Coordinates of C-alpha atoms in Angstrom, one line a residue:
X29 CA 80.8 168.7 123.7
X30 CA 84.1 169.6 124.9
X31 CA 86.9 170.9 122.3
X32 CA 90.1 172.0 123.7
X33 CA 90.1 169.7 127.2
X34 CA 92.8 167.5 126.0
X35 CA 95.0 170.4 123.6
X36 CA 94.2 173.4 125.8
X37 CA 95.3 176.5 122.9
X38 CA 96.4 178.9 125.5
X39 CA 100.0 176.3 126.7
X40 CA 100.6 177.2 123.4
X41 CA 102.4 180.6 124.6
X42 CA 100.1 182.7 122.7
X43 CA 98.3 185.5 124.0
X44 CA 94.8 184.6 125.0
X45 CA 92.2 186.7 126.9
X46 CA 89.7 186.4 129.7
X47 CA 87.0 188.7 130.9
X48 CA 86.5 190.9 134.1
X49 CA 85.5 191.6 137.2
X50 CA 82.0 190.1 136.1
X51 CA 80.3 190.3 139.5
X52 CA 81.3 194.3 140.1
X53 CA 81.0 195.0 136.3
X54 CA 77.0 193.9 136.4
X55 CA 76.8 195.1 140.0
X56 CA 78.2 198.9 139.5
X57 CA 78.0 199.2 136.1
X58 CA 74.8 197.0 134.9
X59 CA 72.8 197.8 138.3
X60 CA 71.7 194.2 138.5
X61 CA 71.2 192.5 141.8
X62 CA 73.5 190.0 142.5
X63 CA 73.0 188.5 145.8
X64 CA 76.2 187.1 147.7
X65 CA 78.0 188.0 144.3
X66 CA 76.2 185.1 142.7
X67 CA 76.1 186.0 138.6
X68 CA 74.7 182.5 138.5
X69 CA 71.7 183.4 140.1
X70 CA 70.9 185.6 136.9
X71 CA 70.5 182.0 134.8
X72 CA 66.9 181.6 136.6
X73 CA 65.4 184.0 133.4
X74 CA 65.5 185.2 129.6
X75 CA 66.3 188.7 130.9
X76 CA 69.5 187.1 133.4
X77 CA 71.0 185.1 130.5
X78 CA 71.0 188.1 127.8
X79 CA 72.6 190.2 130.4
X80 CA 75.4 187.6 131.1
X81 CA 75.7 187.2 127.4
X82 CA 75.8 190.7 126.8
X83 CA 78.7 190.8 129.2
X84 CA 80.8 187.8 127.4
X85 CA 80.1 189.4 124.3
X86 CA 81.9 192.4 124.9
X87 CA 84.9 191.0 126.0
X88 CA 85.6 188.5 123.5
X89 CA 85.2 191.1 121.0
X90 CA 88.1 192.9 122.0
X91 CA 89.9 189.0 121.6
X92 CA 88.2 189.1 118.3
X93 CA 89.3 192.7 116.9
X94 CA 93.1 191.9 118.2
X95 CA 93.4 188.1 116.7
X96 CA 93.8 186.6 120.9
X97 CA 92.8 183.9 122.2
X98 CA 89.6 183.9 124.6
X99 CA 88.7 182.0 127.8
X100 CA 85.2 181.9 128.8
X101 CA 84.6 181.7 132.2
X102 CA 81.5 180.4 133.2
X103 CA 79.3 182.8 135.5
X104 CA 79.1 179.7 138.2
X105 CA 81.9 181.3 141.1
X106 CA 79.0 181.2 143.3
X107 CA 77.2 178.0 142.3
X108 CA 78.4 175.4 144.9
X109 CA 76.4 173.8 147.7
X110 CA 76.7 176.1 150.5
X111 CA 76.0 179.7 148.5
X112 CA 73.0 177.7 146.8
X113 CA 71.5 176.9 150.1
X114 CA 71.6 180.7 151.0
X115 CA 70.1 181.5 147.6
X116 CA 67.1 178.7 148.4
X117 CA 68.5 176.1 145.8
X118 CA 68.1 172.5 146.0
X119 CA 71.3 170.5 145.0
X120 CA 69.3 169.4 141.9
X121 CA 68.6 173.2 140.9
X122 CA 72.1 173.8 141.2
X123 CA 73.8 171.0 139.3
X124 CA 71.1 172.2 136.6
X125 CA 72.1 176.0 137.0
X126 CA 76.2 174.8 136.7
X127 CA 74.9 172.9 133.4
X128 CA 73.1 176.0 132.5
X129 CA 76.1 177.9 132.8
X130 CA 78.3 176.1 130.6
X131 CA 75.5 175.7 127.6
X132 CA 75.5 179.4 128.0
X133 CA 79.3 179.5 127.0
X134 CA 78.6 176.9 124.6
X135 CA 76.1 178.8 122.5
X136 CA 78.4 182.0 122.5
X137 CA 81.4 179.8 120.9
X138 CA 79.7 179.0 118.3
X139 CA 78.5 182.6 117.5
X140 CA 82.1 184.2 118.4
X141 CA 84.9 182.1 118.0
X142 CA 87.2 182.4 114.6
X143 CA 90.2 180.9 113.5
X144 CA 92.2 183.8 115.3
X145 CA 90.1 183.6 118.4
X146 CA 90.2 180.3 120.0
X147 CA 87.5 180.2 123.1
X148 CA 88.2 177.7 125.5
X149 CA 85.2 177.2 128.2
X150 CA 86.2 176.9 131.4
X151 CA 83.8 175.7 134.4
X152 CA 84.7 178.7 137.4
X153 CA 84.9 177.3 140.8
X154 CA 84.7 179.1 143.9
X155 CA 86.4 178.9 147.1
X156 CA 84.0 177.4 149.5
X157 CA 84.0 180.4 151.8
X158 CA 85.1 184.3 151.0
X159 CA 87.3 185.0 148.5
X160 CA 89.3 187.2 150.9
X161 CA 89.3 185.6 153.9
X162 CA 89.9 181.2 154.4
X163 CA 87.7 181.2 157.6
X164 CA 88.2 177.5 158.5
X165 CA 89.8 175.9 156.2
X166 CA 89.3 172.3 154.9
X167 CA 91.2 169.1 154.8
X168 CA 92.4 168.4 150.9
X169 CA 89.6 165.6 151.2
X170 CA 87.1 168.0 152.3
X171 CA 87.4 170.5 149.4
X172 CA 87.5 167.5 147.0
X173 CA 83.7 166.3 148.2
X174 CA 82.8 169.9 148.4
X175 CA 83.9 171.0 145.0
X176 CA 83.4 167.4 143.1
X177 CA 79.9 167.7 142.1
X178 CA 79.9 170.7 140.7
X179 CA 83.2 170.0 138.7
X180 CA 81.6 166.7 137.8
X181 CA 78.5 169.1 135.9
X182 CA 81.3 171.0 134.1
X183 CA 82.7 167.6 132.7
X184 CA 78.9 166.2 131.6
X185 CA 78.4 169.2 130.1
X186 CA 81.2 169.9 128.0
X187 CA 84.0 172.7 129.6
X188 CA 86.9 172.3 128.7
X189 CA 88.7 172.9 131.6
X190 CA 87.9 174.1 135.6
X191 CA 89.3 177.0 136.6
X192 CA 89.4 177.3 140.2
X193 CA 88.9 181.7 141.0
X194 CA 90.3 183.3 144.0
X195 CA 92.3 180.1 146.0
X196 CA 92.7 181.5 149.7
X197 CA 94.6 178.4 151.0
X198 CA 96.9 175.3 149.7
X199 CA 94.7 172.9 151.1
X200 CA 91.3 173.8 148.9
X201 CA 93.8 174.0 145.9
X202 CA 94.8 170.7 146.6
X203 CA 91.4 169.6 147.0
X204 CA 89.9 171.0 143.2
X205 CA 92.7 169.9 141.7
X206 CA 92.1 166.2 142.9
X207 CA 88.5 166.4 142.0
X208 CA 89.2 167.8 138.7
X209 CA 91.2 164.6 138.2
X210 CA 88.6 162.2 138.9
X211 CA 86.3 164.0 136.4
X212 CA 89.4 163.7 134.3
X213 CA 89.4 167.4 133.2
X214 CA 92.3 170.0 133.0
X215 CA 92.4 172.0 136.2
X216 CA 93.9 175.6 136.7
X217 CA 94.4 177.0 139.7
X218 CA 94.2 181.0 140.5
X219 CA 95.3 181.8 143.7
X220 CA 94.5 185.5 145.7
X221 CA 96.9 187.3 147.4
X222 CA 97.2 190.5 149.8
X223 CA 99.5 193.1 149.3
X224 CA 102.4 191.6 151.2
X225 CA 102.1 189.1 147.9
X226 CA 101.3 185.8 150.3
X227 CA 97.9 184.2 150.5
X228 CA 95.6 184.9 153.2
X229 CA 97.0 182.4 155.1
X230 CA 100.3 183.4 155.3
X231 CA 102.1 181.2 152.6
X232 CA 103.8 182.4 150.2
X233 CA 103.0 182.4 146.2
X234 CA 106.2 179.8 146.0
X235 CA 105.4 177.6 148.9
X236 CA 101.6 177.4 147.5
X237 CA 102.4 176.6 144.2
X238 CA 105.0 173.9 145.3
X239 CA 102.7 172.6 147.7
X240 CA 99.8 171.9 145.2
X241 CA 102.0 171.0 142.2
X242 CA 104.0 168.4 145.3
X243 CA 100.5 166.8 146.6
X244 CA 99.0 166.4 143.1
X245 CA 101.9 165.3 140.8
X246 CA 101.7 168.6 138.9
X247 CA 98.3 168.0 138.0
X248 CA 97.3 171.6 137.2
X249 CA 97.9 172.6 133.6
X250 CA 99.4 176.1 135.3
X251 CA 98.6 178.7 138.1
X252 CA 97.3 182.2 138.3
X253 CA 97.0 185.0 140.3
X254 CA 93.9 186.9 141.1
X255 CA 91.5 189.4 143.0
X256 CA 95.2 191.6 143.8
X257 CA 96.8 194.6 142.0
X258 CA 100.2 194.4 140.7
X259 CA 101.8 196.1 142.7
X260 CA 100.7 193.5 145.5
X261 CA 102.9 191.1 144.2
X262 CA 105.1 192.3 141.5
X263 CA 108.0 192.3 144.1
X264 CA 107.7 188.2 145.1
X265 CA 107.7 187.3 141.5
X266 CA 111.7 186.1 140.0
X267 CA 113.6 183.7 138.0
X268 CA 113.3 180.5 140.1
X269 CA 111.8 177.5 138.4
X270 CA 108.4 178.1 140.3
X271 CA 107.4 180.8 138.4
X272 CA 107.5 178.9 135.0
X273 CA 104.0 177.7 137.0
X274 CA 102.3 180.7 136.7
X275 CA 101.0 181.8 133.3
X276 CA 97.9 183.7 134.0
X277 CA 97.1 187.1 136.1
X278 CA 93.8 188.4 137.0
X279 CA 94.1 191.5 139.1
X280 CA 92.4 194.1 140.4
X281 CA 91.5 197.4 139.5
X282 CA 92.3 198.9 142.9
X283 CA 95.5 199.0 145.1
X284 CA 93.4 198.9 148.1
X285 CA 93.6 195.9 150.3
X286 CA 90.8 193.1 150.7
X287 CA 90.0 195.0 154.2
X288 CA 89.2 198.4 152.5
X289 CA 87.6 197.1 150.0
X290 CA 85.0 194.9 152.0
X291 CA 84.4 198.4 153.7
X292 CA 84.2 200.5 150.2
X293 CA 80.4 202.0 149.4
X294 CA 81.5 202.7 146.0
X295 CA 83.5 200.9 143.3
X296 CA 87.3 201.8 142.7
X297 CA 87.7 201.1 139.3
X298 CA 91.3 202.3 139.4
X299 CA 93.3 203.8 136.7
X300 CA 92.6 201.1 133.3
X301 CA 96.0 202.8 131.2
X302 CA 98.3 202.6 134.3
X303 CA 97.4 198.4 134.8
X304 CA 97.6 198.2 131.3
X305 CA 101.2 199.4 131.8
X306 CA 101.4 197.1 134.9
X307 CA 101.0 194.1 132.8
X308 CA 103.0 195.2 130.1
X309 CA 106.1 195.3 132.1
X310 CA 105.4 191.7 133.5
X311 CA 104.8 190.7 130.5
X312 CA 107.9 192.2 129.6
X313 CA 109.7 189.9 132.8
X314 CA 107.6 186.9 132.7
X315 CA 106.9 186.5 128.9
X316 CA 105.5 182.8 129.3
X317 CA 102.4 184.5 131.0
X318 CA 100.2 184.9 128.6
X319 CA 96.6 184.6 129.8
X320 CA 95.3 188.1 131.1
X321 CA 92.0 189.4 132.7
X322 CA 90.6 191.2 135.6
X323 CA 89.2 190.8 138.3
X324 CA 87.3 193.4 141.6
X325 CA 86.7 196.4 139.7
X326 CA 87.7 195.7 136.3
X327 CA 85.6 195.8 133.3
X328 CA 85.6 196.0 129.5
X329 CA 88.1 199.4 129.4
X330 CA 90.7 197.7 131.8
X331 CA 91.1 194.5 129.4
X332 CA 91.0 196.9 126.1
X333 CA 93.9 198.7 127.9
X334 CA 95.5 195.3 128.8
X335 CA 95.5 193.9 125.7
X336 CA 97.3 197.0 123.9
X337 CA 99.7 197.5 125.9
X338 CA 100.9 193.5 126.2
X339 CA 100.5 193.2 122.3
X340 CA 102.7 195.7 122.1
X341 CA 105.1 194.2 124.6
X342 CA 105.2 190.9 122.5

């Protein structure tokens, strides 16, 4: 059953938590086999789900030990229609692998969450094609019967929210957030960026978030930014009213761009103290963001790192 979808904790303004780069982390670090980056794919067994609950585990610990918040971000990136037919799954097996996904976050609440920690489950949605690249890109009515069934899982099965991971265009946004809406859940929406700060597609962080918030009534309860270093878009953010939109920041570990990274052999897991510095100081612009994570190449260190540094920043 769902606890936080109608009082999500975090729009509070305190500081809550996510986790990392999950699919690099249990590539690179775990040596599991992941194919197409699908961490889903790892529910199919006993030895899959204690690896992905290993994972969560770690990371809410450090919520735990520093009295923040925690978002738990279902393993499910992957788990829409088109990736399951290239893993062999029947739409059936899929909706069951989504529900699968959120019982998993479900039974780790319960063990983990304290008064200090709240842990708010979110349902992860993933862009339709790559997370670097839009390829063709949808019609807004498109991306809402793409993305509504698996949405409609998270709902049945309790999430609190749907987070939609790694955004490359306005018009998939659009679509998630309208399907979210008909399964009458909260609906965040994290959008990637290149190191010019704009979207793959050439819009700008503004224009996207005014263009989402415009064809959806403000329907999402705030924005982030993902699967990009700070310094890729520290320089677009200001004081215009847009950016009272964006609240959460996933980035990456590297300051490479999506192109060098998609040729890389071996992880960059960057430098963990110098992005926990990096957030401290937006943090220290933008204090009314207050959900933090990682993203490519992160893992338990970076968000240890991150969390100093911004609780000392508060």
């Amino acid at each position: 059953m769902a606890k936080y979808r109608h009082h999500l904790p975090q729009l509070n303004g305190n500081l809550f938590l996510t986790d990392a780069g999950i699919e690099t982390t249990l590539i690179f670090h775990e040596g599991l086999d992941l194919p197409y980056f699908a961490a889903f794919h790892l529910l199919k067994d006993e030895e899959g789900r204690q690896a992905l609950k290993k994972y969560f585990r770690r990371h809410a610990a450090i919520a735990r030990e520093n009295g923040t918040g925690f978002i738990l971000e279902s393993a499910t990136w992957r788990a829409s229609a088109d990736w399951g037919d290239k893993l062999g799954y029947s739409a059936q097996e899929l909706d069951a692998a989504n529900h699968k996904a959120i019982d998993l976050l479900h039974e780790l609440r319960e063990e983990l969450e304290t008064d200090r920690s709240p842990m708010v489950i979110s349902g992860c949605v993933g862009p339709r094609g790559d997370g670097y690249d839009p390829g063709k890109v949808m019609s807004p009515e498109e991306a809402e019967a793409y993305h509504g069934r698996q949405i409609r899982v998270f709902a049945e099965a309790g999430a609190d929210l749907v987070t939609a991971i790694t955004m490359t265009n306005t018009n998939e946004a659009i679509g998630v957030t309208r399907a979210a809406r008909a399964a009458d859940m909260p609906v965040v929406i994290s959008f990637t960026v290149e190191t010019d700060g704009r979207l793959p597609t050439g819009e700008s962080l503004k224009e996207a978030i005014e263009a989402v918030d415009r064809a959806t009534g403000r329907r999402p309860a705030y924005f982030m930014i993902n699967c990009a270093h700070p310094t890729h878009f520290e320089s677009v953010l200001n004081g215009e009213s847009w950016m009272q939109r964006l609240r959460g920041i996933r980035a990456n570990a590297s300051k490479r761009s999506h192109a060098e990274l998609d040729e890389a052999e071996e992880l960059d897991d960057g430098d963990p103290v110098e992005l926990g510095a990096q957030y401290r100081d937006l943090r220290r612009r933008f204090g009314h963001i207050n959900v933090l994570g990682g993203c490519c190449g992160t893992d338990h260190r970076h968000i240890e790192q991150i969390c100093g540094a911004c609780r000392q920043a508060a």
